[in-house]
Amino acid sequence: MTEKDFLPSACEELPLSGKVTWKVPSNIALVKYWGKRADQIPANPSISFTLDASATTTSLSYEKSELGSSKFSFELFFEGKSKEDFKPKIQTFFERVEKYLPFLKSYHFKIETSNSFPHSSGIASSASGMAALSLCLMDIEKKMNPTMDAIFFKRKASFLARLGSGSASRSIEGDLIQWGRHYSINESSDLYGIQYPYKVDSVFKNFHDTILLVHKGQKKVSSSVGHNLMHDHPYAERRFAQAHENLDKLKTIFEEGNLNRFIDIVESEALTLHAMMMTSMPYFILMKPDTLEIINKIWEYRALTKVPVCFTLDAGANVHVLYPESVKEKVIQFIQDELVVHCEKGHYICDRIGNGAKKLY
Ligand code: PMV
C-alpha cells in the first residue's frame, strides 16, 4: 500500500457528536528504530514485542462545529487535568494527518488520556498515546464509512500513529510487530507496522518484560533529537545495515526458538542503540550507573545459572528484563534479591507480551 491508499474517498456524512475510548499498550523494540527520514520514514526496519500492562487509555469526545473552522479545535486532559504543554505535539500530529483525515477541522475535540504506568516513570507514553489517539480518530472515519474492513482500519491506524511517533506504529496489534521495509519480509512497509508473518516458536509467545525503573526523571535528550543526530553520524550506514541483518537472523531464531541466539541479538541491539548516542555529535549518555550494575548482574546470573534472561533498553536509563514464562519464578526472585536495589524507590513494573489495542467504549 502507498500513502495514496490512505486518502479517504469523497467525504460521507459526518456524525454530529460522539465519544470513543481505546486502551493501547506500549511496546519494546528488539531491533531498534533509531534514525529517520522526512515524513517519519524509518532509516531501518525494527521489530517489537507489544506489551500488556503498560498502556494508555484515551477517550475522544467530538462535536461537529456549525461553521467549520480554519484551525484545529481541541482541549487536552491528562489524568483529569488540563495539560497545555502536551498541546503542541497534538497540533503537529493533526497537521501531519489532516490530509488523511479531512474532517479534523469540522470538529471540536476533547481528548482525555491517562497512563497505567506512573507519571514520570521514564516510560515513554508517546507510542501508546499516539496509537490510542489514532485509533479513536479511525473510529470516527469508520462511522462515515461503515463498510471499512478491520485490516484497513488497523493498517490506517498504524499509518497515522507513525506520523505522531514512529514507534507508535507498532502499538496497534500484538504480539510481535515489524515496521520498516525489509527485503525478505514481503508485506513489510515503511508506512505502517505488520504482524510478524513468519513462524514464531511458542517459547516467544509468553515472554515477560519486567521494567526496572532506574531513573524516573525526564530524559536529557528527546528521541526526536536523537533520531536527528543519526544524520551525518559516522556509523549510521553500518548501523542501518546491521538492523537489516539482525532481522534476517531473527527469522531462524524465532522459527527454532533459539533463546541463546535471541539473547545475543537483543542485547547487542540495546547496546548498539546507546553506542549510537555516545558516538553522535553532540554525544550523550542516557544510561545511569545503576543501568550498568543491572546489566552486569544479569550477565553474572545468566553465566552462573544458565537461566535465559536478558535485557534491553529504550532511549533512557530503565532496563527491560526479558525472559520466557518457564523461568518466571526464578527471575522474579533474582530481581527481588539483586536488582531492585538499583531501582529508584525500588520501583519496577511486571509486564508481558500482549495482544494489542482494545476498544473500551
Ligand atoms: O517513536 P520514537 O520517535 O519515540 O522513537 C523510539 C525509539 C526507540 O524507542 C529508542 C527504539 C524503538 O524502536 O522503539
PDB file of C-alpha atoms in Angstrom, residues 53-208:
ATOM      1  CA  ALA A  53       0.180  -3.794  31.330  1.00  0.00           C
ATOM      2  CA  SER A  54       1.928  -0.569  30.300  1.00  0.00           C
ATOM      3  CA  ALA A  55      -0.845   1.169  28.420  1.00  0.00           C
ATOM      4  CA  THR A  56      -2.524   4.485  27.651  1.00  0.00           C
ATOM      5  CA  THR A  57      -6.289   4.903  27.768  1.00  0.00           C
ATOM      6  CA  THR A  58      -7.613   7.727  25.625  1.00  0.00           C
ATOM      7  CA  SER A  59     -11.181   8.976  25.262  1.00  0.00           C
ATOM      8  CA  LEU A  60     -12.007  11.239  22.367  1.00  0.00           C
ATOM      9  CA  SER A  61     -15.231  13.256  22.535  1.00  0.00           C
ATOM     10  CA  TYR A  62     -16.149  15.035  19.322  1.00  0.00           C
ATOM     11  CA  GLU A  63     -18.751  17.595  18.465  1.00  0.00           C
ATOM     12  CA  LYS A  64     -19.346  18.960  14.993  1.00  0.00           C
ATOM     13  CA  SER A  65     -18.839  22.706  14.870  1.00  0.00           C
ATOM     14  CA  GLU A  66     -21.572  24.541  12.984  1.00  0.00           C
ATOM     15  CA  LEU A  67     -19.363  26.741  10.881  1.00  0.00           C
ATOM     16  CA  GLY A  68     -16.293  24.637  10.494  1.00  0.00           C
ATOM     17  CA  SER A  69     -13.007  26.298  11.282  1.00  0.00           C
ATOM     18  CA  SER A  70      -9.688  27.216   9.749  1.00  0.00           C
ATOM     19  CA  LYS A  71      -7.922  25.932  12.888  1.00  0.00           C
ATOM     20  CA  PHE A  72      -7.895  22.690  14.826  1.00  0.00           C
ATOM     21  CA  SER A  73     -10.036  22.965  17.926  1.00  0.00           C
ATOM     22  CA  PHE A  74      -9.230  20.685  20.857  1.00  0.00           C
ATOM     23  CA  GLU A  75      -8.798  20.522  24.610  1.00  0.00           C
ATOM     24  CA  LEU A  76      -6.494  18.046  26.285  1.00  0.00           C
ATOM     25  CA  PHE A  77      -6.733  16.486  29.734  1.00  0.00           C
ATOM     26  CA  PHE A  78      -4.030  14.238  31.152  1.00  0.00           C
ATOM     27  CA  GLU A  79      -5.066  12.259  34.226  1.00  0.00           C
ATOM     28  CA  GLY A  80      -8.012  14.587  34.711  1.00  0.00           C
ATOM     29  CA  LYS A  81      -6.068  17.853  34.480  1.00  0.00           C
ATOM     30  CA  SER A  82      -5.862  20.230  31.563  1.00  0.00           C
ATOM     31  CA  LYS A  83      -2.412  19.834  30.008  1.00  0.00           C
ATOM     32  CA  GLU A  84      -1.304  22.790  27.898  1.00  0.00           C
ATOM     33  CA  ASP A  85       2.263  21.546  27.377  1.00  0.00           C
ATOM     34  CA  PHE A  86       1.081  18.410  25.518  1.00  0.00           C
ATOM     35  CA  LYS A  87      -0.882  20.501  23.037  1.00  0.00           C
ATOM     36  CA  PRO A  88       1.908  21.419  20.559  1.00  0.00           C
ATOM     37  CA  LYS A  89       2.580  17.688  19.947  1.00  0.00           C
ATOM     38  CA  ILE A  90      -1.095  17.095  19.170  1.00  0.00           C
ATOM     39  CA  GLN A  91      -1.209  20.209  16.979  1.00  0.00           C
ATOM     40  CA  THR A  92       1.765  18.910  14.938  1.00  0.00           C
ATOM     41  CA  PHE A  93       0.143  15.485  14.732  1.00  0.00           C
ATOM     42  CA  PHE A  94      -3.144  16.956  13.470  1.00  0.00           C
ATOM     43  CA  GLU A  95      -1.244  18.976  10.852  1.00  0.00           C
ATOM     44  CA  ARG A  96       0.542  15.842   9.640  1.00  0.00           C
ATOM     45  CA  VAL A  97      -2.561  13.661   9.425  1.00  0.00           C
ATOM     46  CA  GLU A  98      -5.127  16.216   8.196  1.00  0.00           C
ATOM     47  CA  LYS A  99      -4.629  15.148   4.599  1.00  0.00           C
ATOM     48  CA  TYR A 100      -5.710  11.641   5.558  1.00  0.00           C
ATOM     49  CA  LEU A 101      -8.500  12.732   7.944  1.00  0.00           C
ATOM     50  CA  PRO A 102     -10.023  15.799   6.260  1.00  0.00           C
ATOM     51  CA  PHE A 103     -12.822  16.022   8.838  1.00  0.00           C
ATOM     52  CA  LEU A 104     -10.467  17.156  11.615  1.00  0.00           C
ATOM     53  CA  LYS A 105     -11.278  20.875  11.330  1.00  0.00           C
ATOM     54  CA  SER A 106     -15.019  20.182  11.313  1.00  0.00           C
ATOM     55  CA  TYR A 107     -14.984  19.153  14.975  1.00  0.00           C
ATOM     56  CA  HIS A 108     -14.194  20.345  18.440  1.00  0.00           C
ATOM     57  CA  PHE A 109     -12.366  17.533  20.256  1.00  0.00           C
ATOM     58  CA  LYS A 110     -11.923  16.780  23.919  1.00  0.00           C
ATOM     59  CA  ILE A 111      -9.027  14.369  24.456  1.00  0.00           C
ATOM     60  CA  GLU A 112      -8.840  12.696  27.877  1.00  0.00           C
ATOM     61  CA  THR A 113      -5.844  10.491  28.397  1.00  0.00           C
ATOM     62  CA  SER A 114      -4.183   8.560  31.214  1.00  0.00           C
ATOM     63  CA  ASN A 115      -1.410   6.003  31.580  1.00  0.00           C
ATOM     64  CA  SER A 116      -1.405   2.767  33.572  1.00  0.00           C
ATOM     65  CA  PHE A 117       2.209   3.387  34.499  1.00  0.00           C
ATOM     66  CA  PRO A 118       3.124   6.118  36.991  1.00  0.00           C
ATOM     67  CA  HIS A 119       3.645   9.618  35.669  1.00  0.00           C
ATOM     68  CA  SER A 120       7.350  10.375  35.036  1.00  0.00           C
ATOM     69  CA  SER A 121       8.357   6.740  35.368  1.00  0.00           C
ATOM     70  CA  GLY A 122      10.722   7.277  32.466  1.00  0.00           C
ATOM     71  CA  ILE A 123       8.463   5.077  30.310  1.00  0.00           C
ATOM     72  CA  ALA A 124       7.656   6.937  27.132  1.00  0.00           C
ATOM     73  CA  SER A 125       3.920   7.230  26.543  1.00  0.00           C
ATOM     74  CA  SER A 126       4.315   8.611  23.021  1.00  0.00           C
ATOM     75  CA  ALA A 127       3.945   5.157  21.397  1.00  0.00           C
ATOM     76  CA  SER A 128       0.803   4.131  23.279  1.00  0.00           C
ATOM     77  CA  GLY A 129      -0.571   7.698  23.372  1.00  0.00           C
ATOM     78  CA  MET A 130      -0.264   8.416  19.647  1.00  0.00           C
ATOM     79  CA  ALA A 131      -1.588   4.955  18.770  1.00  0.00           C
ATOM     80  CA  ALA A 132      -4.592   5.452  21.073  1.00  0.00           C
ATOM     81  CA  LEU A 133      -5.456   8.825  19.553  1.00  0.00           C
ATOM     82  CA  SER A 134      -5.105   7.389  16.034  1.00  0.00           C
ATOM     83  CA  LEU A 135      -7.490   4.536  16.833  1.00  0.00           C
ATOM     84  CA  CYS A 136     -10.039   6.984  18.265  1.00  0.00           C
ATOM     85  CA  LEU A 137      -9.816   9.069  15.073  1.00  0.00           C
ATOM     86  CA  MET A 138     -10.180   5.964  12.917  1.00  0.00           C
ATOM     87  CA  ASP A 139     -13.367   5.214  14.790  1.00  0.00           C
ATOM     88  CA  ILE A 140     -14.837   8.476  13.524  1.00  0.00           C
ATOM     89  CA  GLU A 141     -13.727   7.640   9.988  1.00  0.00           C
ATOM     90  CA  LYS A 142     -15.371   4.234  10.307  1.00  0.00           C
ATOM     91  CA  LYS A 143     -18.652   5.918  11.273  1.00  0.00           C
ATOM     92  CA  MET A 144     -18.507   7.718   7.922  1.00  0.00           C
ATOM     93  CA  ASN A 145     -17.531   4.573   6.087  1.00  0.00           C
ATOM     94  CA  PRO A 146     -19.092   1.621   7.978  1.00  0.00           C
ATOM     95  CA  THR A 147     -18.033  -0.967   5.408  1.00  0.00           C
ATOM     96  CA  MET A 148     -14.336  -0.353   6.088  1.00  0.00           C
ATOM     97  CA  ASP A 149     -12.710  -3.703   6.820  1.00  0.00           C
ATOM     98  CA  ALA A 150     -10.850  -4.497  10.034  1.00  0.00           C
ATOM     99  CA  ILE A 151      -7.479  -4.915   8.313  1.00  0.00           C
ATOM    100  CA  PHE A 152      -7.651  -1.489   6.688  1.00  0.00           C
ATOM    101  CA  PHE A 153      -8.846   0.043   9.973  1.00  0.00           C
ATOM    102  CA  LYS A 154      -5.776  -1.220  11.844  1.00  0.00           C
ATOM    103  CA  ARG A 155      -3.418  -0.506   8.999  1.00  0.00           C
ATOM    104  CA  LYS A 156      -4.508   3.087   8.682  1.00  0.00           C
ATOM    105  CA  ALA A 157      -4.422   3.488  12.484  1.00  0.00           C
ATOM    106  CA  SER A 158      -0.795   2.303  12.408  1.00  0.00           C
ATOM    107  CA  PHE A 159      -0.059   4.608   9.452  1.00  0.00           C
ATOM    108  CA  LEU A 160      -1.485   7.620  11.330  1.00  0.00           C
ATOM    109  CA  ALA A 161       0.198   6.647  14.605  1.00  0.00           C
ATOM    110  CA  ARG A 162       3.551   6.563  12.797  1.00  0.00           C
ATOM    111  CA  LEU A 163       3.081  10.196  11.838  1.00  0.00           C
ATOM    112  CA  GLY A 164       2.734  11.007  15.569  1.00  0.00           C
ATOM    113  CA  SER A 165       5.624   8.905  16.822  1.00  0.00           C
ATOM    114  CA  GLY A 166       7.430   6.265  14.773  1.00  0.00           C
ATOM    115  CA  SER A 167       7.339   3.506  17.365  1.00  0.00           C
ATOM    116  CA  ALA A 168       3.570   4.115  17.825  1.00  0.00           C
ATOM    117  CA  SER A 169       3.030   2.329  14.502  1.00  0.00           C
ATOM    118  CA  ARG A 170       3.981  -0.867  16.370  1.00  0.00           C
ATOM    119  CA  SER A 171       1.411  -0.459  19.178  1.00  0.00           C
ATOM    120  CA  ILE A 172      -1.852  -1.236  17.386  1.00  0.00           C
ATOM    121  CA  GLU A 173      -1.676  -5.013  17.340  1.00  0.00           C
ATOM    122  CA  GLY A 174       0.120  -7.807  19.189  1.00  0.00           C
ATOM    123  CA  ASP A 175       2.217  -9.633  19.799  1.00  0.00           C
ATOM    124  CA  LEU A 176       5.270  -9.323  17.577  1.00  0.00           C
ATOM    125  CA  ILE A 177       5.186  -6.340  15.227  1.00  0.00           C
ATOM    126  CA  GLN A 178       7.551  -5.427  12.434  1.00  0.00           C
ATOM    127  CA  TRP A 179       7.774  -1.961  10.891  1.00  0.00           C
ATOM    128  CA  GLY A 180      10.022  -0.718   8.087  1.00  0.00           C
ATOM    129  CA  ARG A 181      10.777  -2.170   4.677  1.00  0.00           C
ATOM    130  CA  HIS A 182      12.892  -5.313   4.791  1.00  0.00           C
ATOM    131  CA  TYR A 183      13.795  -7.135   1.593  1.00  0.00           C
ATOM    132  CA  SER A 184      12.891 -10.605   2.851  1.00  0.00           C
ATOM    133  CA  ILE A 185       9.620  -9.702   4.588  1.00  0.00           C
ATOM    134  CA  ASN A 186       7.267  -9.277   1.648  1.00  0.00           C
ATOM    135  CA  GLU A 187       4.445  -7.381   3.350  1.00  0.00           C
ATOM    136  CA  SER A 188       6.790  -5.066   5.286  1.00  0.00           C
ATOM    137  CA  SER A 189       6.360  -1.329   4.853  1.00  0.00           C
ATOM    138  CA  ASP A 190       7.940   1.928   5.948  1.00  0.00           C
ATOM    139  CA  LEU A 191       4.424   3.329   6.338  1.00  0.00           C
ATOM    140  CA  TYR A 192       2.889   1.027   8.976  1.00  0.00           C
ATOM    141  CA  GLY A 193       3.559  -1.928  11.231  1.00  0.00           C
ATOM    142  CA  ILE A 194       2.523  -5.500  10.416  1.00  0.00           C
ATOM    143  CA  GLN A 195       2.163  -8.642  12.500  1.00  0.00           C
ATOM    144  CA  TYR A 196       5.332 -10.649  12.038  1.00  0.00           C
ATOM    145  CA  PRO A 197       4.342 -13.010   9.220  1.00  0.00           C
ATOM    146  CA  TYR A 198       6.654 -15.984   9.815  1.00  0.00           C
ATOM    147  CA  LYS A 199       6.721 -18.889  12.222  1.00  0.00           C
ATOM    148  CA  VAL A 200       7.429 -17.995  15.850  1.00  0.00           C
ATOM    149  CA  ASP A 201       8.194 -20.764  18.348  1.00  0.00           C
ATOM    150  CA  SER A 202       5.886 -20.974  21.360  1.00  0.00           C
ATOM    151  CA  VAL A 203       8.750 -20.069  23.721  1.00  0.00           C
ATOM    152  CA  PHE A 204       8.391 -16.459  22.498  1.00  0.00           C
ATOM    153  CA  LYS A 205       4.636 -16.394  22.961  1.00  0.00           C
ATOM    154  CA  ASN A 206       4.513 -15.865  26.725  1.00  0.00           C
ATOM    155  CA  PHE A 207       7.548 -13.698  27.179  1.00  0.00           C
ATOM    156  CA  HIS A 208       7.799 -11.458  30.222  1.00  0.00           C
TER     157      HIS A 208
END
